[in-house]
Structure formats: C-alpha cells, structure tokens
Short mmCIF file of C-alpha atoms in Angstrom, two decimals:
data_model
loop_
_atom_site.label_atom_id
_atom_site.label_comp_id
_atom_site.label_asym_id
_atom_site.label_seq_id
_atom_site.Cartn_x
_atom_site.Cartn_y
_atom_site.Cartn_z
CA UNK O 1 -248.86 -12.11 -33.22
CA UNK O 2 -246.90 -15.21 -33.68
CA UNK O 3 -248.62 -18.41 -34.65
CA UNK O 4 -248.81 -21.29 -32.12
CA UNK O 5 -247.52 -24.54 -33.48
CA UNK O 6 -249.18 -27.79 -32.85
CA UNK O 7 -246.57 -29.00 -30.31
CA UNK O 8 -247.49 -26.21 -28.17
CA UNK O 9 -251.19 -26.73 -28.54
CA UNK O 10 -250.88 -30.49 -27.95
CA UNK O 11 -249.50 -29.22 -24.47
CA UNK O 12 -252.72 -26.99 -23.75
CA UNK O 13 -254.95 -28.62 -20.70
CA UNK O 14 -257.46 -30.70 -22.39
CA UNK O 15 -260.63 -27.91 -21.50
CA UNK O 16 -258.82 -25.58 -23.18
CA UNK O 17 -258.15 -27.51 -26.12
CA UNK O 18 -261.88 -28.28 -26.40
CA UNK O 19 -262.66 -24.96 -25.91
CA UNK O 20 -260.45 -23.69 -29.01
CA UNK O 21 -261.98 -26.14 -31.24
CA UNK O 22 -265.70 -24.86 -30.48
CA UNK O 23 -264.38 -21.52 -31.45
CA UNK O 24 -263.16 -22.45 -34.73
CA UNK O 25 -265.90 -24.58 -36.00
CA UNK O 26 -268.08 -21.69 -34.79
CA UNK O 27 -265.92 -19.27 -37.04
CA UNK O 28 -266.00 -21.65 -39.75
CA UNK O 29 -270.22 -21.48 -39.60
CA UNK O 30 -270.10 -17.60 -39.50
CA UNK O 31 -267.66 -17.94 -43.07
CA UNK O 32 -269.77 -20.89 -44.30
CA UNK O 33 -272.92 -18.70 -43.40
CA UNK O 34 -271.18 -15.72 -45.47
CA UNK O 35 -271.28 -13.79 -42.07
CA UNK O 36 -268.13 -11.05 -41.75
CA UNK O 37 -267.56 -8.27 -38.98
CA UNK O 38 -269.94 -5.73 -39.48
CA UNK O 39 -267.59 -3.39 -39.39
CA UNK O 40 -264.49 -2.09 -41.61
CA UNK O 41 -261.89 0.16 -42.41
CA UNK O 42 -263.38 2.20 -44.40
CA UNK O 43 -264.79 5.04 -42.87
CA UNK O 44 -266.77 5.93 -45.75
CA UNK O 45 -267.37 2.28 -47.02
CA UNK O 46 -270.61 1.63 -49.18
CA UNK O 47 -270.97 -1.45 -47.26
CA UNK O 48 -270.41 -3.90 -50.25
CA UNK O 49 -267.78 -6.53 -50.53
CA UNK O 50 -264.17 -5.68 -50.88
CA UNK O 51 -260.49 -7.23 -49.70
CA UNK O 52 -260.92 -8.01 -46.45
CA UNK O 53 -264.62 -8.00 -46.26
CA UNK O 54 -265.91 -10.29 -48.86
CA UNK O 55 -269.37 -10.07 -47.64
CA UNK O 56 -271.69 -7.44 -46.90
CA UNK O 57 -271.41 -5.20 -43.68
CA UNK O 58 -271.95 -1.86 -42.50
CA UNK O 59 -272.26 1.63 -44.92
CA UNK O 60 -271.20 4.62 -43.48
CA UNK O 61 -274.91 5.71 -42.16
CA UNK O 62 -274.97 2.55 -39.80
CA UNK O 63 -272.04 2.85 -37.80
CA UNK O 64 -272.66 4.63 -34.53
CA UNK O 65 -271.55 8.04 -33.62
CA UNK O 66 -267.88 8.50 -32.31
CA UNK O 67 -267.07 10.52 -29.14
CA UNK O 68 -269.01 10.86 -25.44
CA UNK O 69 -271.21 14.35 -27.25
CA UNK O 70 -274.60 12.31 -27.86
CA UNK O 71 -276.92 10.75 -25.20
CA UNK O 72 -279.41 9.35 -28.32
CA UNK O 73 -278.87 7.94 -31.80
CA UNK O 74 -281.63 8.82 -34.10
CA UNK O 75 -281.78 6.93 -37.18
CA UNK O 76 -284.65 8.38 -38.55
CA UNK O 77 -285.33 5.99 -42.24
CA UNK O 78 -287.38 4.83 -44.97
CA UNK O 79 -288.37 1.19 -45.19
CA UNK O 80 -285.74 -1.10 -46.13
CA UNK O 81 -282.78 0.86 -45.61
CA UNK O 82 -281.15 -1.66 -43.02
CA UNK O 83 -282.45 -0.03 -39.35
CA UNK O 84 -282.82 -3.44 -37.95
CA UNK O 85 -279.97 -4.50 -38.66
CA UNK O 86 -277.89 -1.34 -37.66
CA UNK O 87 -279.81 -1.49 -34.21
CA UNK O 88 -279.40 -5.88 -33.54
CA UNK O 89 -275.51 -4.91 -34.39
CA UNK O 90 -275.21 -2.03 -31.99
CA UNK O 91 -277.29 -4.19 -29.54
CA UNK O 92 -274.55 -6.75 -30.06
CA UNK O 93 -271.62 -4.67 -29.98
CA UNK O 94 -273.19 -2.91 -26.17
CA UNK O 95 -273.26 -6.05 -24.67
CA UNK O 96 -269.41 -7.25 -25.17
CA UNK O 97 -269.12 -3.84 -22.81
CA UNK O 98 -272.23 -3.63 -20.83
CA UNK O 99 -273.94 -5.96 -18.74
CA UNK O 100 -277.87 -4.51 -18.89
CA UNK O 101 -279.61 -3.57 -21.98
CA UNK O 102 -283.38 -2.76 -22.86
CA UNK O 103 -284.67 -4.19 -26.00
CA UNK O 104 -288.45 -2.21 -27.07
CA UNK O 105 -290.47 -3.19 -29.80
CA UNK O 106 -294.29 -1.48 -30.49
CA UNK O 107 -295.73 -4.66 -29.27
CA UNK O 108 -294.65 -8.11 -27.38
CA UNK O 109 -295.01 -10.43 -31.12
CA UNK O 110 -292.79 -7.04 -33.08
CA UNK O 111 -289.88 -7.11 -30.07
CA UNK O 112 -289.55 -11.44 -30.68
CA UNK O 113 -290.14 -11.50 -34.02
CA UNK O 114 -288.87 -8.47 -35.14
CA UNK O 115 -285.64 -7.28 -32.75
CA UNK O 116 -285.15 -10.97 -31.19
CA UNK O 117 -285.74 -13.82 -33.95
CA UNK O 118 -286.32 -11.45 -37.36
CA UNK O 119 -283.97 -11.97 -40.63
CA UNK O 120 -282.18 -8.55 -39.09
CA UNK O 121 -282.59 -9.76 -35.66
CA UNK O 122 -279.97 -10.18 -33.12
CA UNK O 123 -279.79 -13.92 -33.19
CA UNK O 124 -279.55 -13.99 -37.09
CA UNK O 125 -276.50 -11.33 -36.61
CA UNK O 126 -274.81 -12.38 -33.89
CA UNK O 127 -271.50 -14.09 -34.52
CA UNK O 128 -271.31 -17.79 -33.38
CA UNK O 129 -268.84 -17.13 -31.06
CA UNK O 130 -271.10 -14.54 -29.51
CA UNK O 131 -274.25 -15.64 -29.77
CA UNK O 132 -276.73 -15.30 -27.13
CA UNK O 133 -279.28 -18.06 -25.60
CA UNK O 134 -283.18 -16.33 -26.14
CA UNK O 135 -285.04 -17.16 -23.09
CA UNK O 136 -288.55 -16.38 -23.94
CA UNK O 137 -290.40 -17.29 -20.65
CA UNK O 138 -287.91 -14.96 -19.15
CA UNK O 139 -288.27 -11.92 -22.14
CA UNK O 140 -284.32 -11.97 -22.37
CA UNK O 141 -281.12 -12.69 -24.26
CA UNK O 142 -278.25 -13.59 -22.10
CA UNK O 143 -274.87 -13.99 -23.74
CA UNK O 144 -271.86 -16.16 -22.83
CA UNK O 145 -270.28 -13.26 -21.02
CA UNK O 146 -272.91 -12.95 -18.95
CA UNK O 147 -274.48 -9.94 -19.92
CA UNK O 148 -278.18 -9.77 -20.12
CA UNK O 149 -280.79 -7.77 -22.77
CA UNK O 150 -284.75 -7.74 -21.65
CA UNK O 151 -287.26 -7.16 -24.33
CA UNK O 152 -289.68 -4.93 -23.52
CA UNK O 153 -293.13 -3.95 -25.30
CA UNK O 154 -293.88 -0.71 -25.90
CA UNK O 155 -297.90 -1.57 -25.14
CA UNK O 156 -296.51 -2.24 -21.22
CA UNK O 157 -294.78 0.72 -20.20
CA UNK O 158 -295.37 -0.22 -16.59
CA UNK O 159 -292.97 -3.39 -17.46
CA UNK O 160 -290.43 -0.53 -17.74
CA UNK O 161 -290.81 1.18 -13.95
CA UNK O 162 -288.42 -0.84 -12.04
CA UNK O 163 -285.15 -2.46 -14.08
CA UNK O 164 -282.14 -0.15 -14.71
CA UNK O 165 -280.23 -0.43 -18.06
CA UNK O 166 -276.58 0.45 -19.00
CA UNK O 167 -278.34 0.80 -22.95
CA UNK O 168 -281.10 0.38 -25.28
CA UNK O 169 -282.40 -0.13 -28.69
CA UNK O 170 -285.77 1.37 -29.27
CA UNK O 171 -287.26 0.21 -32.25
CA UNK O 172 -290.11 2.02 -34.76
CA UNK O 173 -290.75 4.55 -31.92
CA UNK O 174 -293.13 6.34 -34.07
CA UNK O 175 -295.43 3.36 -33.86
CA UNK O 176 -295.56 2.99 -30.26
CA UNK O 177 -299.11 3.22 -29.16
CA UNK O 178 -298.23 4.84 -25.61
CA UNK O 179 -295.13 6.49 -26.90
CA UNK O 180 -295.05 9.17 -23.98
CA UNK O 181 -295.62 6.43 -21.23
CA UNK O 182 -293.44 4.50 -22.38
CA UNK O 183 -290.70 7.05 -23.15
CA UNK O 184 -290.88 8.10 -19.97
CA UNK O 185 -290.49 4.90 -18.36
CA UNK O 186 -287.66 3.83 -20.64
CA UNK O 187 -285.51 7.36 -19.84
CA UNK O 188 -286.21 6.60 -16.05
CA UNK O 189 -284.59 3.39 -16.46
CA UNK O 190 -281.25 4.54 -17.99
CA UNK O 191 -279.40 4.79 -15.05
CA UNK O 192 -276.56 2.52 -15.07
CA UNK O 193 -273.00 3.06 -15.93
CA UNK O 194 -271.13 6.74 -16.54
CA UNK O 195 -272.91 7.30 -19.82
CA UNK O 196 -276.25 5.22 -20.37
CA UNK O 197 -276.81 5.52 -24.37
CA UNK O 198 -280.08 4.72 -26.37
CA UNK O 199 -280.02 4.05 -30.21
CA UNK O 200 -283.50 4.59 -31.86
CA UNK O 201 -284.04 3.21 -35.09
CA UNK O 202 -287.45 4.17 -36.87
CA UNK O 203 -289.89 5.47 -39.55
CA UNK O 204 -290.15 9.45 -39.13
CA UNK O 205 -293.18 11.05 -37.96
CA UNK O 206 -293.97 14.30 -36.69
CA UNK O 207 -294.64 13.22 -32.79
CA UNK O 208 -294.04 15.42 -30.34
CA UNK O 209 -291.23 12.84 -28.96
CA UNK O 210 -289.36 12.33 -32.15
CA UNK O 211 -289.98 17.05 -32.66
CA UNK O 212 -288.40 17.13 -29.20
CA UNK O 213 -285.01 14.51 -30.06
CA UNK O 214 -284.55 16.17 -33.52
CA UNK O 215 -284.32 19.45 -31.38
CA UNK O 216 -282.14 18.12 -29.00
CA UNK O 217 -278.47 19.25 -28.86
CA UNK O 218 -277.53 15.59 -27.55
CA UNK O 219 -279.18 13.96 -30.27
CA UNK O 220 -277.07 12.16 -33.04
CA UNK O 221 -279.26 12.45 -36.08
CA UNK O 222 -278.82 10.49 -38.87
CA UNK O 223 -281.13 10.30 -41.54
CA UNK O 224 -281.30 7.76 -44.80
CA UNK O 225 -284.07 6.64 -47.34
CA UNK O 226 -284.71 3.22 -48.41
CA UNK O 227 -282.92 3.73 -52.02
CA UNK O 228 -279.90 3.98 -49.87
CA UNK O 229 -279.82 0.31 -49.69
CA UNK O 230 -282.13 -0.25 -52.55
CA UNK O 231 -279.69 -2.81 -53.72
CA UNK O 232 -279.84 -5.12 -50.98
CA UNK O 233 -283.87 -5.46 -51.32
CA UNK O 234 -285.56 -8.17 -53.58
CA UNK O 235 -286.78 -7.15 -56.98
CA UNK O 236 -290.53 -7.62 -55.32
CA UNK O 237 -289.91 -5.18 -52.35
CA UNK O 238 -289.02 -2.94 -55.21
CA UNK O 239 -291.88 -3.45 -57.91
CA UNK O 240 -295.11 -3.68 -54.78
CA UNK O 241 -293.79 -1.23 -52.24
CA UNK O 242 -291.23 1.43 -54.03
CA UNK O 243 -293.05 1.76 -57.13
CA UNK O 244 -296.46 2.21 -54.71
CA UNK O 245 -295.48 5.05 -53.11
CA UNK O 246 -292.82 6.48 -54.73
CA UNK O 247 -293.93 10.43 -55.80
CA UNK O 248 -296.75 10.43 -52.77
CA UNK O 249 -296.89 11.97 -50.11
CA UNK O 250 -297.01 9.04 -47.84
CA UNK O 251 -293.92 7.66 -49.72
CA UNK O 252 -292.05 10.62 -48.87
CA UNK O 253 -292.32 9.83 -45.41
CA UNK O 254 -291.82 6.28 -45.64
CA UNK O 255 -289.21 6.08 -48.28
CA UNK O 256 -287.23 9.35 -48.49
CA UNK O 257 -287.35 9.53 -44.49
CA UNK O 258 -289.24 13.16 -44.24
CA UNK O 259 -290.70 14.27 -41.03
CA UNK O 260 -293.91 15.32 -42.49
CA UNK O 261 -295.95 18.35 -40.74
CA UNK O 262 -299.83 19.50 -42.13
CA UNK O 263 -300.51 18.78 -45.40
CA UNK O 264 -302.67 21.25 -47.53
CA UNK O 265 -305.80 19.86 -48.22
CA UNK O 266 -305.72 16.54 -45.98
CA UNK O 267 -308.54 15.27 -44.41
CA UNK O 268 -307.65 15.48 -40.87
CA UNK O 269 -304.66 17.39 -39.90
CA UNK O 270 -301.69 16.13 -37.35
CA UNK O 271 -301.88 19.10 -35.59
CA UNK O 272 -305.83 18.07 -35.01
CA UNK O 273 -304.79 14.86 -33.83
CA UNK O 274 -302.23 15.36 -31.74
CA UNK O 275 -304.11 18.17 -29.66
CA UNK O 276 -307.02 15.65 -28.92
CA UNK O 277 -304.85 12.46 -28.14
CA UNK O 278 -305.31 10.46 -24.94
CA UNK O 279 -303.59 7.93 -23.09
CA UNK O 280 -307.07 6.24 -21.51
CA UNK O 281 -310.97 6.24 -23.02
CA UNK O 282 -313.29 7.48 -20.07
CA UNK O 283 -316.48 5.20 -19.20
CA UNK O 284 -317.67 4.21 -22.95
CA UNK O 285 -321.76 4.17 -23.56
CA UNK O 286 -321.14 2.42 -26.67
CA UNK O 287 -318.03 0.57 -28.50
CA UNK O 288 -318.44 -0.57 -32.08
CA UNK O 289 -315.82 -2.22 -34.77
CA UNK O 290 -315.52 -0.51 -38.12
CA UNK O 291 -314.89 -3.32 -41.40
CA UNK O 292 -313.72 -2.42 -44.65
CA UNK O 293 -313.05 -5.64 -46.22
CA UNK O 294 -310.80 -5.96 -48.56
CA UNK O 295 -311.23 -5.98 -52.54
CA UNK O 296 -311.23 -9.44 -54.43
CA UNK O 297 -308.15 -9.90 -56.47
CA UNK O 298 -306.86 -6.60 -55.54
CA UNK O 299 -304.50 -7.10 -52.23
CA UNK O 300 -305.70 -4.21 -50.50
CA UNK O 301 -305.94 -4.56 -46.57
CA UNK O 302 -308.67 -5.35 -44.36
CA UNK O 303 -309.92 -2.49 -42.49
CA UNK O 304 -310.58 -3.42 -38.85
CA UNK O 305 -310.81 0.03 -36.40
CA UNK O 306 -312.75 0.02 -32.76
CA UNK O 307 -314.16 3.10 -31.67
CA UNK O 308 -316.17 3.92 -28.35
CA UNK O 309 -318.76 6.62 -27.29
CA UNK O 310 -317.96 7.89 -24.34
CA UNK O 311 -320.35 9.54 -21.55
CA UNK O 312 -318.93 12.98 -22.99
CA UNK O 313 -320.56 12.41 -26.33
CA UNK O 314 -316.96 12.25 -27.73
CA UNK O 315 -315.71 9.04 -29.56
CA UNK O 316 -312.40 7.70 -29.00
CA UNK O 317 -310.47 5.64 -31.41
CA UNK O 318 -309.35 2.39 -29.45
CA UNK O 319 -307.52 0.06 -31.50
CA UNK O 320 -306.42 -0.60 -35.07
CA UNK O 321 -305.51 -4.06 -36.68
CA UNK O 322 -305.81 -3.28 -40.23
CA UNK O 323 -304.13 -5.50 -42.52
CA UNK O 324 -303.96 -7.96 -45.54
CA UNK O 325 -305.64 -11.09 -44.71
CA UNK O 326 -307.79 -13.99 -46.54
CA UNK O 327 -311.47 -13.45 -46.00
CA UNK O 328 -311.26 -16.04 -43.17
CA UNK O 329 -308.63 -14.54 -41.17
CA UNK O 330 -310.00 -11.03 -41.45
CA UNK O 331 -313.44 -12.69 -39.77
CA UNK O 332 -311.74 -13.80 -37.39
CA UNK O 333 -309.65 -11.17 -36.43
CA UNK O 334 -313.17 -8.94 -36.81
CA UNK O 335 -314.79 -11.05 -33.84
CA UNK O 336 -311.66 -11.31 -31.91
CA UNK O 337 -311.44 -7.63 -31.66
CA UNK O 338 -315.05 -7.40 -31.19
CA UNK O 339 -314.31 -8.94 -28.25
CA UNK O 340 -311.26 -7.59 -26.86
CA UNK O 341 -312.58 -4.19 -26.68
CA UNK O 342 -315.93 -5.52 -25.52
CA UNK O 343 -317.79 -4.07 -28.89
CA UNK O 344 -321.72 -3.72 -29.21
CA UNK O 345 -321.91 -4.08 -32.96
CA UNK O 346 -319.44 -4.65 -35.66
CA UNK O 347 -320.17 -2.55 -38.76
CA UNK O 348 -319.39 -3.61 -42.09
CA UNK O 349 -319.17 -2.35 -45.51
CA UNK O 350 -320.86 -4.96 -48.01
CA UNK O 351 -321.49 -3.07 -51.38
CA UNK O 352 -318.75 -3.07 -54.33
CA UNK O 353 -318.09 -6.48 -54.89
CA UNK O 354 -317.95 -7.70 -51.33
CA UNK O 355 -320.93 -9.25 -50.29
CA UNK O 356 -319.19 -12.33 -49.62
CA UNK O 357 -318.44 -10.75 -45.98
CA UNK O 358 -321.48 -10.75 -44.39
CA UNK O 359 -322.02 -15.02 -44.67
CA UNK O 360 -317.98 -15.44 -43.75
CA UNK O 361 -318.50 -12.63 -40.63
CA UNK O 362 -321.47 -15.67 -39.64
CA UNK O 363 -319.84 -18.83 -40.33
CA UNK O 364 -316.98 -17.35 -38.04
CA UNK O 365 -319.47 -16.17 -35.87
CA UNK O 366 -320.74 -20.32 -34.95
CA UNK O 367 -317.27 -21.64 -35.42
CA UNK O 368 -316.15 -19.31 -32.16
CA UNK O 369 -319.18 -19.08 -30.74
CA UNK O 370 -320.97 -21.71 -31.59
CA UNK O 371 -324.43 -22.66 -33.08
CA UNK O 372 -326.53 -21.79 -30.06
CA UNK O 373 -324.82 -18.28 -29.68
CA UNK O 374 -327.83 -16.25 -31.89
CA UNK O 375 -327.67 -14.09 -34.30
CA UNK O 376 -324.22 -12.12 -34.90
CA UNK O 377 -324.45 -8.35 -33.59
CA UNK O 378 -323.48 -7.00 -37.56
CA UNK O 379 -324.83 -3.77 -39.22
CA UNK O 380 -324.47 -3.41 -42.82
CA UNK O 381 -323.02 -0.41 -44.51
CA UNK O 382 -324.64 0.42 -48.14
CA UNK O 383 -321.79 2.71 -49.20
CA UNK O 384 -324.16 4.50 -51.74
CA UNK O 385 -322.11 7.63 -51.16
CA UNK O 386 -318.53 8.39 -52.65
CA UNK O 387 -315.71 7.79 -50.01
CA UNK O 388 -315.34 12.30 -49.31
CA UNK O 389 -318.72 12.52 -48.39
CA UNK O 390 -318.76 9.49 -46.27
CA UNK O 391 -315.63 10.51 -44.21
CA UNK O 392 -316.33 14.68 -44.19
CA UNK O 393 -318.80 14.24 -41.35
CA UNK O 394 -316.18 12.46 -39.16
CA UNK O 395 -313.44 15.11 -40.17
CA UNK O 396 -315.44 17.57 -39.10
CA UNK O 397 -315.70 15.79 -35.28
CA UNK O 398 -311.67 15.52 -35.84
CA UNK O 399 -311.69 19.55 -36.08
CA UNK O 400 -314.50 20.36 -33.25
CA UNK O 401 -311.95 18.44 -31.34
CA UNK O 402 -314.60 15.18 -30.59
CA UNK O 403 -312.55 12.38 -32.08
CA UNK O 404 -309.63 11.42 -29.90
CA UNK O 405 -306.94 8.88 -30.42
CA UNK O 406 -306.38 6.71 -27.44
CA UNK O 407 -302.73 5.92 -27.71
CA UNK O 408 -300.78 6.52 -30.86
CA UNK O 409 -302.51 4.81 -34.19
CA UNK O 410 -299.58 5.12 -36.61
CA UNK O 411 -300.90 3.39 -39.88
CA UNK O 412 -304.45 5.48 -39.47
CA UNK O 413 -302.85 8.65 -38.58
CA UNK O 414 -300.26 8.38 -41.85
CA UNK O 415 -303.46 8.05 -43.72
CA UNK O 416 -305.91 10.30 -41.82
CA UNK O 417 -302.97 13.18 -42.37
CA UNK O 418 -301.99 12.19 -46.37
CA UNK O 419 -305.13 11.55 -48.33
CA UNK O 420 -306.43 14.31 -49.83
CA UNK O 421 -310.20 13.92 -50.86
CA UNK O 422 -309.97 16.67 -53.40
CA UNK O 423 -307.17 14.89 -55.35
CA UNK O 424 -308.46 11.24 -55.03
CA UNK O 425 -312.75 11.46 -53.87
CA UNK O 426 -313.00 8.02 -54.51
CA UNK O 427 -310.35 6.02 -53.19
CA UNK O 428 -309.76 5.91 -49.50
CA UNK O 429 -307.09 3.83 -47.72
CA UNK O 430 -308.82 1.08 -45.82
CA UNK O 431 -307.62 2.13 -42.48
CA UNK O 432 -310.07 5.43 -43.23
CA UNK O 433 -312.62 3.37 -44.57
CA UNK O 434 -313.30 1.27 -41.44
CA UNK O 435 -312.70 4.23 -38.81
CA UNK O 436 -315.41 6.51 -40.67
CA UNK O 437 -317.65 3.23 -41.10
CA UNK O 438 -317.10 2.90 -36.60
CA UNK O 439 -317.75 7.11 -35.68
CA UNK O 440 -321.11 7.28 -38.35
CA UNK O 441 -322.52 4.27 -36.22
CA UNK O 442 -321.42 5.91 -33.19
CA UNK O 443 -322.83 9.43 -34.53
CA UNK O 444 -326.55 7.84 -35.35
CA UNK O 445 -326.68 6.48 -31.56
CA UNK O 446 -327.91 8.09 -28.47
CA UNK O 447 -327.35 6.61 -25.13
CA UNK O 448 -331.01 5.90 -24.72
CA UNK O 449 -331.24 3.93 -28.51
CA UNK O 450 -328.11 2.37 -27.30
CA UNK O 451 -329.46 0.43 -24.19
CA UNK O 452 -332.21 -1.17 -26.28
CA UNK O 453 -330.42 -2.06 -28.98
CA UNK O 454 -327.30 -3.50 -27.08
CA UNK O 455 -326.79 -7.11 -27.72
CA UNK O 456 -324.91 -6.95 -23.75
CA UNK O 457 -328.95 -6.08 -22.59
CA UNK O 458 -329.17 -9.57 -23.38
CA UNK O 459 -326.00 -11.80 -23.14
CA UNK O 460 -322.50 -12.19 -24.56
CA UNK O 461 -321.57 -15.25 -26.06
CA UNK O 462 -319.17 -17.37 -23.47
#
C-alpha cells in the first residue's frame, strides 16, 4: 500500500480530512494507553510482548475457535485467567460483522460493572476507533457502525423472550440464579444470521447446563486455570486468593478449572441439591434471615442467607448476599434483605467475639426505620455447639429431600458440596453458617407458634 503524500491529502474534501485526523489521534490514545490488537501471528503465542506486539494481547487459549463446526464456546476457567477479557474482545470483534448481540451477566450491577464498564470490560478494550457509546437507560452499547449489543441479566429471563440476536457472550453461567430459564430464553433468541454463535466464559460447576454443553458435539471446549495467566495478576491476588485455596478442594474448582461431582464425606451432596432445586417458593408460612457476622480482624465474610417455610413443611433457600463488609454495611444489608424477601425474624449468631452485632443490627434498625418503629424482630444464636453438630440436623433435611434451592445459589452450593465436617468440625464457611442459623429457626417453628409470634400480626415498619 503506497503512502499518500501531503499534496494529495491537502486535496481531500475538508470532512474527510477531519475525519482522518480523529482517527489518528484516536490511534495515538490506544499506543499512548499501551493498547495493541488483541490478536497476533502467532498461533501459539504466550500472549506477552514481542516485535510487532509490544504490549500484551491474546495467548493461544483466548482466541476463538476456527471453522463453522461449533455452535458454543466454552471457556470453562479458574479465577484470573483472563475470561473477561477473552469474552469483551470476542464481543468486540462480533460486532464489526454483526449487527445484534446479547450481553448476560448473573445480575443487572455484574452485566454494567462487570461485562460493560469492568477493567476487562468492553469499553476498557475497545479500540478508540471502535469504541462504542454505553447507553444505560437503554441497557445497550451501540457502536459507530451501527451495530447494537443489549445487556441482559440473568435474574430477568423474561427480558430475554422477545429480541433476536446474531451472538452472545454469556458470562459466569454457573452463577446464574435461574440458569435454566434463562438458558432457555437466551437459545430462543439466537435466531439471526446463517450461524448465530454464543461464547460462554465461566467458573466450572457441575450444573446440569454446563454437564449437557461439555457433552455436546457442537461445543468448543476450552479449558485453563488461573496459573495460566498467573503473571498478569498482582502479587496480592496471588498471596490472599491463590495461596487460600490452592491444595483444596474448592480451589480445584476455582483455580485449576475442574468440574467437580460428589465429594466423599461433604456435608450436603450436589447430587442432593440439584434433585430438590426449584425455580419458585410455594406460599411461605414463615421467612427468616440467617447472620453469621463476620470475625474481628480476620476478613472473613458476612453471612447473610433467607430461607422460608413453606405450607409443605419444606424450607426453601431464597436468597444469598454473603460477603465481606464493615459491621455497618453488613446491618444494613441484613435489614435490607429482611425486607426484600418480606422476613419474620432475622437470626443472628452473637457468641465468639461478636457481640458487637446485636447493638449495630439496632442502631441500623432506627436509622432505616426510625425511632418510633419498636423493637427490631432479632433472635440470638448462642452457638454453644461446634459448627458439625449445628449444621448435621439441616444436612439431614438436605438428604430427606426438605431443603430446596430456589434458583441456583452458587457461593453456598460450592461450600454446602466442599466442606467436609470430619476434616475441619470447627470451621465452617460463613455462607453455611448463616443458612444452618435460617433452617434451625425455621425447624423450631410450627405454623400455629408462627402466627403469634410474627412481628407482621402486628405491623411492618413503613
């Protein structure tokens, strides 16, 4: 290609002129930003910088599949080994051809902050000369050639009936709450072009959806473990997560990429689990929330699990919001699910160091409430008994098939399904800790206690 000389550019209309130096001061902001194609060369290239790419780009597990022989890429990974970015760059790369995309995240904040606006996201990888405008009112990404990518949680599958898509990037499918529902919805959807495509980037676990891709013969499976890109990840990543859960079970799945089945010896079994799972809770008598709060000085998570009893004497687990938080956020957070699942009591575990919780659960309690709102609806747990005898009367509801999962509780079902009580009695994950603390309220209740000890026989709080 022969360079143009400025004589002939000088000669250009004026737009077009213009419209040449956009492009190169948005080039020069992609090499000022250290930004290069994603792609190389090299078909085996270890992603790292080398003539021609001084910057870092794609390793030979991120680059999508060749050839029209695969309907679904399945990038099945541990954390940290790039999926978000491999999925934002095939997003990218889709909508140069294609006009319609689907963009699903496990909930509305993970698809924006995660897919859209994250570090990996889309607009942090697009080039500047391809760079879509984010139009959140609107839930899409619409680029200068027009083409258009809606994002989609995976907590609304109904949002999926209607619109048709030439592609889409599913992301963390294994933590979608109504992963069949929405699954469904999304396949029904694919329906535009010669070949709709979907590229699925997530944690492994052994769902029935991700059994059933694995199996397929149009699946493109790629597999990869978060040492794969190990030295990409800051030293911290390394030292609080790697060193964590490297050697455990749980890190096996969640590092090395293993789709885990029944492990010996764990307190509740997938196999359990998945049997008993719903999509909807019947008519509940009784809905509690379940707090573990987390140790001082320690950085363990908060523990926050609702649970309902339902009119057929089984309890259903209804949401899960576990995570680190300061004292004050985790009340907060307590009362706010409290009342999104319209809760009777919220149950909390104040013994071992944390009887700070029960006077932050109150002053939360007025600041939302108010002064005038009465007394806050909390039971106290005096966890007298180790952590295996607390949770083996729940596991035994799991295996008499009484505890069902309403929707698909990823965090609690990784922990429900890896700790074994025989190995470590004592020491619970939190997640565990809150649900048993929910179902033993549940279990001491009848219908009949229920109605007269209901704080809604009186009245909620406005």
């Amino acid at each position: 290609m022969s360079l143009l000389s400025r004589e002939e550019i000088a000669a250009w209309p004026l737009k077009a002129q213009e419209q040449l130096l956009v492009r190169l001061e948005q080039i020069e902001q992609d090499h000022d930003a250290g930004k290069v194609p994603w792609l190389c060369d090299r078909e085996n290239c270890d992603g790292m910088p080398h003539p021609g790419r001084q910057g870092r780009h794609a390793r030979a597990p991120q680059r999508a599949p060749k050839g029209d022989g695969w309907d679904v890429w399945l990038l099945l990974a541990g954390r940290g080994f790039g999926k978000t970015r491999t999925g934002a760059e095939w997003s990218i790369d889709q909508a140069r051809t294609y006009e319609r995309g689907a963009l699903v995240g496990p909930t509305a904040a993970d698809a924006r902050d995660i897919l859209v606006e994250g570090e990996s996201g889309i607009l942090a990888c697009a080039p500047a000369t391809f760079r879509p405008v984010y139009e959140p009112s609107k839930r899409r990404l619409v680029y200068p050639n027009g083409a258009i990518q809606t994002v989609y949680s995976a907590d609304e599958p109904d949002r999926l009936r209607g619109p048709q898509h030439h592609y889409g990037w599913f992301d963390e499918l294994a933590a979608w709450r109504r992963l069949q529902a929405c699954w469904d919805m999304a396949q029904l959807g694919m329906r535009l072009g010669d070949h709709p495509r979907i590229c699925i980037t997530t944690t492994p676990r052994p769902l029935p959806v991700i059994k059933m891709l694995i199996k397929d013969p149009m699946t493109h499976l790629v597999k990869g473990s978060t040492y794969d890109n190990l030295h990409n990840l800051a030293p911290t990543f390394q030292r609080a997560v790697v060193s964590k859960y490297e050697g455990t079970t749980l890190g096996r799945q969640e590092l090395d990429a293993e789709v885990l089945d029944d492990m010996p010896g764990a307190l509740v079994a997938r196999s359990v689990i998945e049997a008993n799972r719903v999509q909807e809770a019947p008519e509940l008598m009784l809905t509690v929330v379940g707090m573990d709060p987390a140790g001082t000085g320690q950085g363990d998570e908060t523990g926050l699990v609702a649970a309902g009893r339902g009119t057929d004497g089984h309890d259903y687990i209804l949401a899960d919001v576990s995570k680190r938080m300061t004292p004050r956020d985790a009340s907060h957070r307590a009362w706010a699910l409290w009342d999104e699942v319209s809760a009777d009591f919220l149950v909390v575990e104040d013994n071992g160091g944390k009887d700070w919780i029960g006077q932050v659960l109150k002053d939360a309690w007025r600041e939302i409430y108010g002064d005038d709102a009465g007394v806050p609806p909390i039971r106290r747990v005096n966890a007298s008994r180790g952590k295996q005898l607390r949770a083996q009367p729940v596991a035994m509801r799991y295996e008499q098939g009484r505890v069902h999962h309403v929707g698909v509780h990823a965090e609690l079902e990784d922990q429900l399904t890896s700790w074994i009580p025989e190995e470590d009695p004592n020491n619970s994950p939190d997640h565990i800790d809150a649900m048993v603390h929910a179902v033993a309220l549940l279990m001491k209740r009848d219908r009949a206690r229920m109605v007269l000890a209901s704080p809604h026989a009186t009245q909620r709080p406005a």
